[in-house]
Amino acid sequence: ASGLRTLGLCDGLITSVGKAMRVGSVVARIQVPPTPKPYTKHTEYCLYFTDGICGKCISRCPVGAITESRKDKAVCYRHLFPVTKDYVTSNYGFDGYGCGPCQSLVPCESQIPNKKDCL
């Protein structure tokens, strides 16, 4: 992620264009200067962690995997496999999975949120 993001309560990567996106990796044998981090803490862009406000991803989770204290990855995983994986395979014809309500219709969906986004 190269200094381009922090983590939210739902473990989503909050970037300057939000967290409702997919990322990938490219492995190459090159030297690239590090991107300066505009934050000091790995959860800094999440309003819940920084100011104790928001937490809208909690109510968006269809299986209750996100709480005020953490995301239960095991509960999330049991929803992804087989529930969403089977749905994606049967409806879209490829071997994939996904959920996403915790990353959409939330203040950090398409930007680094600020306090007014949570009111």
mmCIF file of N, CA and C in Angstrom:
data_model
loop_
_atom_site.group_PDB
_atom_site.id
_atom_site.type_symbol
_atom_site.label_atom_id
_atom_site.label_comp_id
_atom_site.label_asym_id
_atom_site.label_seq_id
_atom_site.Cartn_x
_atom_site.Cartn_y
_atom_site.Cartn_z
ATOM 1 N N ALA A 1 0.829 -1.196 0.000
ATOM 2 C CA ALA A 1 0.000 0.000 0.000
ATOM 3 C C ALA A 1 0.869 1.253 0.000
ATOM 4 N N SER A 2 2.118 1.091 0.291
ATOM 5 C CA SER A 2 3.111 2.127 0.024
ATOM 6 C C SER A 2 2.796 3.503 0.593
ATOM 7 N N GLY A 3 2.240 3.560 1.771
ATOM 8 C CA GLY A 3 1.987 4.856 2.392
ATOM 9 C C GLY A 3 0.797 5.607 1.834
ATOM 10 N N LEU A 4 -0.048 4.934 1.059
ATOM 11 C CA LEU A 4 -1.160 5.613 0.402
ATOM 12 C C LEU A 4 -2.487 5.441 1.122
ATOM 13 N N ARG A 5 -2.474 4.776 2.283
ATOM 14 C CA ARG A 5 -3.755 4.471 2.935
ATOM 15 C C ARG A 5 -3.592 4.235 4.421
ATOM 16 N N THR A 6 -4.722 4.241 5.126
ATOM 17 C CA THR A 6 -4.768 3.755 6.498
ATOM 18 C C THR A 6 -5.902 2.735 6.575
ATOM 19 N N LEU A 7 -6.091 2.120 7.726
ATOM 20 C CA LEU A 7 -7.130 1.109 7.886
ATOM 21 C C LEU A 7 -8.314 1.658 8.660
ATOM 22 N N GLY A 8 -9.512 1.238 8.271
ATOM 23 C CA GLY A 8 -10.725 1.610 8.978
ATOM 24 C C GLY A 8 -11.163 0.510 9.935
ATOM 25 N N LEU A 9 -12.219 0.774 10.664
ATOM 26 C CA LEU A 9 -12.754 -0.180 11.638
ATOM 27 C C LEU A 9 -13.100 -1.520 10.987
ATOM 28 N N CYS A 10 -13.569 -1.500 9.752
ATOM 29 C CA CYS A 10 -13.925 -2.751 9.063
ATOM 30 C C CYS A 10 -12.730 -3.365 8.340
ATOM 31 N N ASP A 11 -11.535 -2.857 8.598
ATOM 32 C CA ASP A 11 -10.296 -3.318 7.972
ATOM 33 C C ASP A 11 -10.166 -2.911 6.514
ATOM 34 N N GLY A 12 -11.051 -2.041 6.035
ATOM 35 C CA GLY A 12 -10.928 -1.540 4.673
ATOM 36 C C GLY A 12 -9.789 -0.536 4.569
ATOM 37 N N LEU A 13 -9.146 -0.477 3.405
ATOM 38 C CA LEU A 13 -8.078 0.486 3.159
ATOM 39 C C LEU A 13 -8.703 1.828 2.797
ATOM 40 N N ILE A 14 -8.529 2.833 3.643
ATOM 41 C CA ILE A 14 -9.062 4.162 3.346
ATOM 42 C C ILE A 14 -7.967 4.946 2.632
ATOM 43 N N THR A 15 -8.231 5.302 1.375
ATOM 44 C CA THR A 15 -7.279 6.038 0.550
ATOM 45 C C THR A 15 -7.851 7.415 0.232
ATOM 46 N N SER A 16 -7.123 8.202 -0.525
ATOM 47 C CA SER A 16 -7.624 9.525 -0.912
ATOM 48 C C SER A 16 -8.861 9.417 -1.800
ATOM 49 N N VAL A 17 -9.095 8.271 -2.412
ATOM 50 C CA VAL A 17 -10.307 8.068 -3.211
ATOM 51 C C VAL A 17 -11.291 7.135 -2.495
ATOM 52 N N GLY A 18 -11.122 6.998 -1.190
ATOM 53 C CA GLY A 18 -12.034 6.197 -0.397
ATOM 54 C C GLY A 18 -11.626 4.738 -0.316
ATOM 55 N N LYS A 19 -12.569 3.925 0.169
ATOM 56 C CA LYS A 19 -12.270 2.507 0.347
ATOM 57 C C LYS A 19 -13.144 1.595 -0.494
ATOM 58 N N ALA A 20 -14.109 2.130 -1.213
ATOM 59 C CA ALA A 20 -14.958 1.299 -2.065
ATOM 60 C C ALA A 20 -14.254 1.084 -3.397
ATOM 61 N N MET A 21 -13.229 0.245 -3.360
ATOM 62 C CA MET A 21 -12.420 -0.012 -4.551
ATOM 63 C C MET A 21 -11.675 -1.321 -4.368
ATOM 64 N N ARG A 22 -11.064 -1.775 -5.418
ATOM 65 C CA ARG A 22 -10.230 -2.980 -5.367
ATOM 66 C C ARG A 22 -8.807 -2.579 -5.728
ATOM 67 N N VAL A 23 -7.846 -3.244 -5.135
ATOM 68 C CA VAL A 23 -6.444 -2.978 -5.434
ATOM 69 C C VAL A 23 -5.765 -4.279 -5.832
ATOM 70 N N GLY A 24 -4.647 -4.152 -6.457
ATOM 71 C CA GLY A 24 -3.873 -5.318 -6.845
ATOM 72 C C GLY A 24 -2.402 -5.029 -6.640
ATOM 73 N N SER A 25 -1.574 -5.985 -6.948
ATOM 74 C CA SER A 25 -0.132 -5.840 -6.785
ATOM 75 C C SER A 25 0.577 -6.199 -8.072
ATOM 76 N N VAL A 26 1.688 -5.559 -8.281
ATOM 77 C CA VAL A 26 2.587 -5.895 -9.376
ATOM 78 C C VAL A 26 3.958 -6.107 -8.753
ATOM 79 N N VAL A 27 4.572 -7.226 -9.049
ATOM 80 C CA VAL A 27 5.897 -7.506 -8.534
ATOM 81 C C VAL A 27 6.893 -7.216 -9.653
ATOM 82 N N ALA A 28 7.835 -6.322 -9.365
ATOM 83 C CA ALA A 28 8.830 -5.951 -10.369
ATOM 84 C C ALA A 28 10.181 -5.756 -9.697
ATOM 85 N N ARG A 29 11.218 -5.975 -10.445
ATOM 86 C CA ARG A 29 12.570 -5.805 -9.934
ATOM 87 C C ARG A 29 13.061 -4.406 -10.309
ATOM 88 N N ILE A 30 12.539 -3.396 -9.601
ATOM 89 C CA ILE A 30 12.919 -2.013 -9.859
ATOM 90 C C ILE A 30 13.067 -1.280 -8.535
ATOM 91 N N GLN A 31 13.734 -0.173 -8.559
ATOM 92 C CA GLN A 31 13.863 0.682 -7.381
ATOM 93 C C GLN A 31 12.858 1.829 -7.506
ATOM 94 N N VAL A 32 12.011 1.960 -6.518
ATOM 95 C CA VAL A 32 11.015 3.029 -6.502
ATOM 96 C C VAL A 32 11.175 3.776 -5.190
ATOM 97 N N PRO A 33 11.296 5.105 -5.249
ATOM 98 C CA PRO A 33 11.404 5.838 -3.981
ATOM 99 C C PRO A 33 10.115 5.706 -3.172
ATOM 100 N N PRO A 34 10.231 5.603 -1.851
ATOM 101 C CA PRO A 34 9.021 5.455 -1.031
ATOM 102 C C PRO A 34 8.127 6.688 -1.120
ATOM 103 N N THR A 35 6.827 6.435 -1.096
ATOM 104 C CA THR A 35 5.849 7.517 -1.066
ATOM 105 C C THR A 35 5.799 8.080 0.349
ATOM 106 N N PRO A 36 5.927 9.395 0.506
ATOM 107 C CA PRO A 36 5.829 9.954 1.864
ATOM 108 C C PRO A 36 4.428 9.716 2.438
ATOM 109 N N LYS A 37 4.377 9.298 3.693
ATOM 110 C CA LYS A 37 3.094 9.065 4.349
ATOM 111 C C LYS A 37 2.561 10.391 4.902
ATOM 112 N N PRO A 38 1.338 10.776 4.508
ATOM 113 C CA PRO A 38 0.753 12.007 5.045
ATOM 114 C C PRO A 38 0.050 11.797 6.391
ATOM 115 N N TYR A 39 0.269 10.666 7.013
ATOM 116 C CA TYR A 39 -0.353 10.347 8.291
ATOM 117 C C TYR A 39 0.711 9.774 9.215
ATOM 118 N N THR A 40 0.389 9.733 10.509
ATOM 119 C CA THR A 40 1.349 9.206 11.473
ATOM 120 C C THR A 40 0.900 7.882 12.085
ATOM 121 N N LYS A 41 -0.391 7.604 12.074
ATOM 122 C CA LYS A 41 -0.932 6.388 12.676
ATOM 123 C C LYS A 41 -1.658 5.574 11.604
ATOM 124 N N HIS A 42 -1.557 4.257 11.652
ATOM 125 C CA HIS A 42 -2.120 3.418 10.595
ATOM 126 C C HIS A 42 -3.657 3.407 10.533
ATOM 127 N N THR A 43 -4.326 4.014 11.512
ATOM 128 C CA THR A 43 -5.786 4.101 11.501
ATOM 129 C C THR A 43 -6.269 5.553 11.419
ATOM 130 N N GLU A 44 -5.395 6.454 11.071
ATOM 131 C CA GLU A 44 -5.664 7.890 11.155
ATOM 132 C C GLU A 44 -6.843 8.393 10.318
ATOM 133 N N TYR A 45 -7.140 7.786 9.183
ATOM 134 C CA TYR A 45 -8.238 8.280 8.337
ATOM 135 C C TYR A 45 -9.610 7.797 8.794
ATOM 136 N N CYS A 46 -9.666 6.894 9.750
ATOM 137 C CA CYS A 46 -10.940 6.367 10.249
ATOM 138 C C CYS A 46 -11.449 7.269 11.373
ATOM 139 N N LEU A 47 -12.606 7.880 11.170
ATOM 140 C CA LEU A 47 -13.167 8.786 12.175
ATOM 141 C C LEU A 47 -13.514 8.072 13.476
ATOM 142 N N TYR A 48 -13.833 6.797 13.399
ATOM 143 C CA TYR A 48 -14.136 6.049 14.617
ATOM 144 C C TYR A 48 -12.898 5.939 15.495
ATOM 145 N N PHE A 49 -11.765 5.615 14.883
ATOM 146 C CA PHE A 49 -10.527 5.476 15.649
ATOM 147 C C PHE A 49 -9.965 6.816 16.105
ATOM 148 N N THR A 50 -10.091 7.851 15.290
ATOM 149 C CA THR A 50 -9.474 9.135 15.640
ATOM 150 C C THR A 50 -10.333 9.990 16.551
ATOM 151 N N ASP A 51 -11.659 9.994 16.334
ATOM 152 C CA ASP A 51 -12.537 10.895 17.085
ATOM 153 C C ASP A 51 -13.656 10.200 17.842
ATOM 154 N N GLY A 52 -13.754 8.878 17.713
ATOM 155 C CA GLY A 52 -14.818 8.149 18.398
ATOM 156 C C GLY A 52 -16.195 8.404 17.802
ATOM 157 N N ILE A 53 -16.234 8.901 16.570
ATOM 158 C CA ILE A 53 -17.518 9.138 15.897
ATOM 159 C C ILE A 53 -17.606 8.248 14.668
ATOM 160 N N CYS A 54 -18.725 8.173 14.084
ATOM 161 C CA CYS A 54 -19.006 7.411 12.864
ATOM 162 C C CYS A 54 -19.334 5.967 13.216
ATOM 163 N N GLY A 55 -18.537 5.011 12.786
ATOM 164 C CA GLY A 55 -18.873 3.602 12.998
ATOM 165 C C GLY A 55 -20.009 3.147 12.105
ATOM 166 N N LYS A 56 -20.285 3.871 11.018
ATOM 167 C CA LYS A 56 -21.396 3.506 10.141
ATOM 168 C C LYS A 56 -21.199 2.147 9.474
ATOM 169 N N CYS A 57 -19.958 1.704 9.370
ATOM 170 C CA CYS A 57 -19.704 0.380 8.791
ATOM 171 C C CYS A 57 -20.256 -0.728 9.689
ATOM 172 N N ILE A 58 -20.413 -0.458 10.976
ATOM 173 C CA ILE A 58 -20.931 -1.470 11.906
ATOM 174 C C ILE A 58 -22.337 -1.888 11.497
ATOM 175 N N SER A 59 -23.223 -0.924 11.303
ATOM 176 C CA SER A 59 -24.610 -1.242 10.950
ATOM 177 C C SER A 59 -24.753 -1.709 9.504
ATOM 178 N N ARG A 60 -23.777 -1.445 8.654
ATOM 179 C CA ARG A 60 -23.835 -1.861 7.254
ATOM 180 C C ARG A 60 -23.473 -3.336 7.068
ATOM 181 N N CYS A 61 -22.808 -3.939 8.040
ATOM 182 C CA CYS A 61 -22.384 -5.336 7.885
ATOM 183 C C CYS A 61 -23.598 -6.256 7.996
ATOM 184 N N PRO A 62 -23.876 -7.057 6.955
ATOM 185 C CA PRO A 62 -25.076 -7.908 6.978
ATOM 186 C C PRO A 62 -25.008 -9.083 7.944
ATOM 187 N N VAL A 63 -23.817 -9.387 8.480
ATOM 188 C CA VAL A 63 -23.690 -10.539 9.377
ATOM 189 C C VAL A 63 -23.175 -10.164 10.762
ATOM 190 N N GLY A 64 -23.076 -8.869 11.065
ATOM 191 C CA GLY A 64 -22.645 -8.438 12.388
ATOM 192 C C GLY A 64 -21.184 -8.713 12.702
ATOM 193 N N ALA A 65 -20.346 -8.768 11.679
ATOM 194 C CA ALA A 65 -18.933 -9.081 11.901
ATOM 195 C C ALA A 65 -18.142 -7.885 12.436
ATOM 196 N N ILE A 66 -18.702 -6.681 12.323
ATOM 197 C CA ILE A 66 -17.991 -5.483 12.772
ATOM 198 C C ILE A 66 -18.662 -4.954 14.030
ATOM 199 N N THR A 67 -17.863 -4.753 15.071
ATOM 200 C CA THR A 67 -18.360 -4.201 16.324
ATOM 201 C C THR A 67 -17.521 -2.983 16.678
ATOM 202 N N GLU A 68 -17.862 -2.322 17.761
ATOM 203 C CA GLU A 68 -17.099 -1.156 18.192
ATOM 204 C C GLU A 68 -15.677 -1.526 18.609
ATOM 205 N N SER A 69 -15.440 -2.774 18.912
ATOM 206 C CA SER A 69 -14.100 -3.156 19.342
ATOM 207 C C SER A 69 -13.238 -3.743 18.225
ATOM 208 N N ARG A 70 -13.877 -4.348 17.192
ATOM 209 C CA ARG A 70 -13.072 -4.958 16.138
ATOM 210 C C ARG A 70 -13.949 -5.549 15.048
ATOM 211 N N LYS A 71 -13.280 -6.077 14.033
ATOM 212 C CA LYS A 71 -13.952 -6.868 13.001
ATOM 213 C C LYS A 71 -13.639 -8.327 13.272
ATOM 214 N N ASP A 72 -14.661 -9.146 13.327
ATOM 215 C CA ASP A 72 -14.473 -10.580 13.518
ATOM 216 C C ASP A 72 -14.271 -11.199 12.135
ATOM 217 N N LYS A 73 -13.039 -11.442 11.797
ATOM 218 C CA LYS A 73 -12.701 -11.944 10.466
ATOM 219 C C LYS A 73 -13.301 -13.321 10.198
ATOM 220 N N ALA A 74 -13.460 -14.127 11.224
ATOM 221 C CA ALA A 74 -14.032 -15.463 11.039
ATOM 222 C C ALA A 74 -15.506 -15.369 10.634
ATOM 223 N N VAL A 75 -16.258 -14.482 11.264
ATOM 224 C CA VAL A 75 -17.674 -14.291 10.915
ATOM 225 C C VAL A 75 -17.776 -13.764 9.484
ATOM 226 N N CYS A 76 -16.947 -12.795 9.140
ATOM 227 C CA CYS A 76 -16.920 -12.242 7.789
ATOM 228 C C CYS A 76 -16.591 -13.337 6.766
ATOM 229 N N TYR A 77 -15.585 -14.122 7.054
ATOM 230 C CA TYR A 77 -15.148 -15.190 6.152
ATOM 231 C C TYR A 77 -16.266 -16.199 5.906
ATOM 232 N N ARG A 78 -16.985 -16.558 6.969
ATOM 233 C CA ARG A 78 -18.086 -17.531 6.806
ATOM 234 C C ARG A 78 -19.190 -16.983 5.914
ATOM 235 N N HIS A 79 -19.326 -15.670 5.836
ATOM 236 C CA HIS A 79 -20.308 -15.061 4.931
ATOM 237 C C HIS A 79 -19.764 -15.051 3.494
ATOM 238 N N LEU A 80 -18.481 -14.749 3.361
ATOM 239 C CA LEU A 80 -17.883 -14.711 2.022
ATOM 240 C C LEU A 80 -17.838 -16.087 1.382
ATOM 241 N N PHE A 81 -17.500 -17.100 2.179
ATOM 242 C CA PHE A 81 -17.363 -18.468 1.671
ATOM 243 C C PHE A 81 -18.281 -19.377 2.461
ATOM 244 N N PRO A 82 -19.333 -19.884 1.932
ATOM 245 C CA PRO A 82 -19.672 -19.935 0.525
ATOM 246 C C PRO A 82 -20.712 -18.913 0.068
ATOM 247 N N VAL A 83 -21.328 -18.143 0.959
ATOM 248 C CA VAL A 83 -22.496 -17.334 0.593
ATOM 249 C C VAL A 83 -22.233 -16.428 -0.608
ATOM 250 N N THR A 84 -21.328 -15.456 -0.478
ATOM 251 C CA THR A 84 -21.135 -14.532 -1.598
ATOM 252 C C THR A 84 -20.378 -15.180 -2.742
ATOM 253 N N LYS A 85 -19.472 -16.101 -2.439
ATOM 254 C CA LYS A 85 -18.734 -16.769 -3.509
ATOM 255 C C LYS A 85 -19.687 -17.544 -4.406
ATOM 256 N N ASP A 86 -20.595 -18.306 -3.823
ATOM 257 C CA ASP A 86 -21.564 -19.062 -4.623
ATOM 258 C C ASP A 86 -22.453 -18.129 -5.442
ATOM 259 N N TYR A 87 -22.853 -17.002 -4.862
ATOM 260 C CA TYR A 87 -23.700 -16.048 -5.579
ATOM 261 C C TYR A 87 -22.962 -15.460 -6.781
ATOM 262 N N VAL A 88 -21.724 -15.034 -6.567
ATOM 263 C CA VAL A 88 -20.939 -14.453 -7.661
ATOM 264 C C VAL A 88 -20.722 -15.486 -8.766
ATOM 265 N N THR A 89 -20.359 -16.698 -8.384
ATOM 266 C CA THR A 89 -20.116 -17.745 -9.378
ATOM 267 C C THR A 89 -21.373 -18.043 -10.188
ATOM 268 N N SER A 90 -22.519 -18.194 -9.518
ATOM 269 C CA SER A 90 -23.744 -18.561 -10.241
ATOM 270 C C SER A 90 -24.358 -17.398 -11.007
ATOM 271 N N ASN A 91 -24.199 -16.177 -10.549
ATOM 272 C CA ASN A 91 -24.837 -15.041 -11.219
ATOM 273 C C ASN A 91 -23.939 -14.292 -12.195
ATOM 274 N N TYR A 92 -22.638 -14.368 -11.997
ATOM 275 C CA TYR A 92 -21.734 -13.613 -12.859
ATOM 276 C C TYR A 92 -20.773 -14.491 -13.644
ATOM 277 N N GLY A 93 -20.774 -15.788 -13.378
ATOM 278 C CA GLY A 93 -20.027 -16.725 -14.189
ATOM 279 C C GLY A 93 -18.521 -16.721 -14.023
ATOM 280 N N PHE A 94 -18.013 -16.229 -12.909
ATOM 281 C CA PHE A 94 -16.576 -16.352 -12.673
ATOM 282 C C PHE A 94 -16.329 -16.727 -11.226
ATOM 283 N N ASP A 95 -15.151 -17.234 -10.969
ATOM 284 C CA ASP A 95 -14.794 -17.706 -9.637
ATOM 285 C C ASP A 95 -14.299 -16.529 -8.808
ATOM 286 N N GLY A 96 -15.204 -15.885 -8.114
ATOM 287 C CA GLY A 96 -14.848 -14.728 -7.300
ATOM 288 C C GLY A 96 -15.737 -14.640 -6.086
ATOM 289 N N TYR A 97 -15.540 -13.635 -5.297
ATOM 290 C CA TYR A 97 -16.363 -13.417 -4.113
ATOM 291 C C TYR A 97 -16.331 -11.933 -3.778
ATOM 292 N N GLY A 98 -17.203 -11.520 -2.905
ATOM 293 C CA GLY A 98 -17.204 -10.143 -2.449
ATOM 294 C C GLY A 98 -18.447 -9.860 -1.643
ATOM 295 N N CYS A 99 -18.389 -8.842 -0.868
ATOM 296 C CA CYS A 99 -19.546 -8.409 -0.090
ATOM 297 C C CYS A 99 -19.629 -6.901 -0.290
ATOM 298 N N GLY A 100 -19.083 -6.100 0.602
ATOM 299 C CA GLY A 100 -18.941 -4.676 0.357
ATOM 300 C C GLY A 100 -19.860 -3.690 1.034
ATOM 301 N N PRO A 101 -20.983 -4.069 1.680
ATOM 302 C CA PRO A 101 -21.795 -3.045 2.320
ATOM 303 C C PRO A 101 -21.026 -2.190 3.339
ATOM 304 N N CYS A 102 -20.042 -2.774 4.018
ATOM 305 C CA CYS A 102 -19.276 -1.996 5.001
ATOM 306 C C CYS A 102 -18.373 -0.968 4.325
ATOM 307 N N GLN A 103 -18.214 -1.066 3.015
ATOM 308 C CA GLN A 103 -17.363 -0.132 2.292
ATOM 309 C C GLN A 103 -18.157 0.814 1.403
ATOM 310 N N SER A 104 -19.474 0.707 1.423
ATOM 311 C CA SER A 104 -20.305 1.592 0.608
ATOM 312 C C SER A 104 -21.347 2.273 1.481
ATOM 313 N N LEU A 105 -21.787 3.435 1.030
ATOM 314 C CA LEU A 105 -22.755 4.264 1.766
ATOM 315 C C LEU A 105 -22.249 4.613 3.166
ATOM 316 N N VAL A 106 -20.948 4.808 3.263
ATOM 317 C CA VAL A 106 -20.288 5.241 4.494
ATOM 318 C C VAL A 106 -19.447 6.482 4.167
ATOM 319 N N PRO A 107 -19.114 7.325 5.142
ATOM 320 C CA PRO A 107 -18.381 8.565 4.860
ATOM 321 C C PRO A 107 -17.027 8.378 4.172
ATOM 322 N N CYS A 108 -16.401 7.230 4.349
ATOM 323 C CA CYS A 108 -15.090 6.998 3.736
ATOM 324 C C CYS A 108 -15.196 6.215 2.424
ATOM 325 N N GLU A 109 -16.385 6.098 1.891
ATOM 326 C CA GLU A 109 -16.578 5.343 0.649
ATOM 327 C C GLU A 109 -15.732 5.896 -0.500
ATOM 328 N N SER A 110 -15.706 7.212 -0.669
ATOM 329 C CA SER A 110 -15.036 7.782 -1.839
ATOM 330 C C SER A 110 -14.046 8.896 -1.502
ATOM 331 N N GLN A 111 -13.644 8.963 -0.234
ATOM 332 C CA GLN A 111 -12.713 10.014 0.182
ATOM 333 C C GLN A 111 -12.185 9.727 1.581
ATOM 334 N N ILE A 112 -11.206 10.511 1.984
ATOM 335 C CA ILE A 112 -10.800 10.510 3.391
ATOM 336 C C ILE A 112 -11.857 11.354 4.103
ATOM 337 N N PRO A 113 -12.599 10.784 5.029
ATOM 338 C CA PRO A 113 -13.728 11.520 5.619
ATOM 339 C C PRO A 113 -13.286 12.599 6.596
ATOM 340 N N ASN A 114 -14.183 13.551 6.817
ATOM 341 C CA ASN A 114 -13.969 14.520 7.894
ATOM 342 C C ASN A 114 -15.202 14.502 8.786
ATOM 343 N N LYS A 115 -15.148 15.214 9.885
ATOM 344 C CA LYS A 115 -16.206 15.129 10.897
ATOM 345 C C LYS A 115 -17.590 15.459 10.335
ATOM 346 N N LYS A 116 -17.682 16.433 9.451
ATOM 347 C CA LYS A 116 -19.002 16.816 8.928
ATOM 348 C C LYS A 116 -19.647 15.690 8.101
ATOM 349 N N ASP A 117 -18.825 14.788 7.557
ATOM 350 C CA ASP A 117 -19.351 13.658 6.788
ATOM 351 C C ASP A 117 -20.111 12.680 7.673
ATOM 352 N N CYS A 118 -19.908 12.727 8.963
ATOM 353 C CA CYS A 118 -20.511 11.778 9.870
ATOM 354 C C CYS A 118 -21.763 12.332 10.572
ATOM 355 N N LEU A 119 -22.085 13.545 10.350
ATOM 356 C CA LEU A 119 -23.246 14.147 11.019
ATOM 357 C C LEU A 119 -24.544 13.749 10.360
#
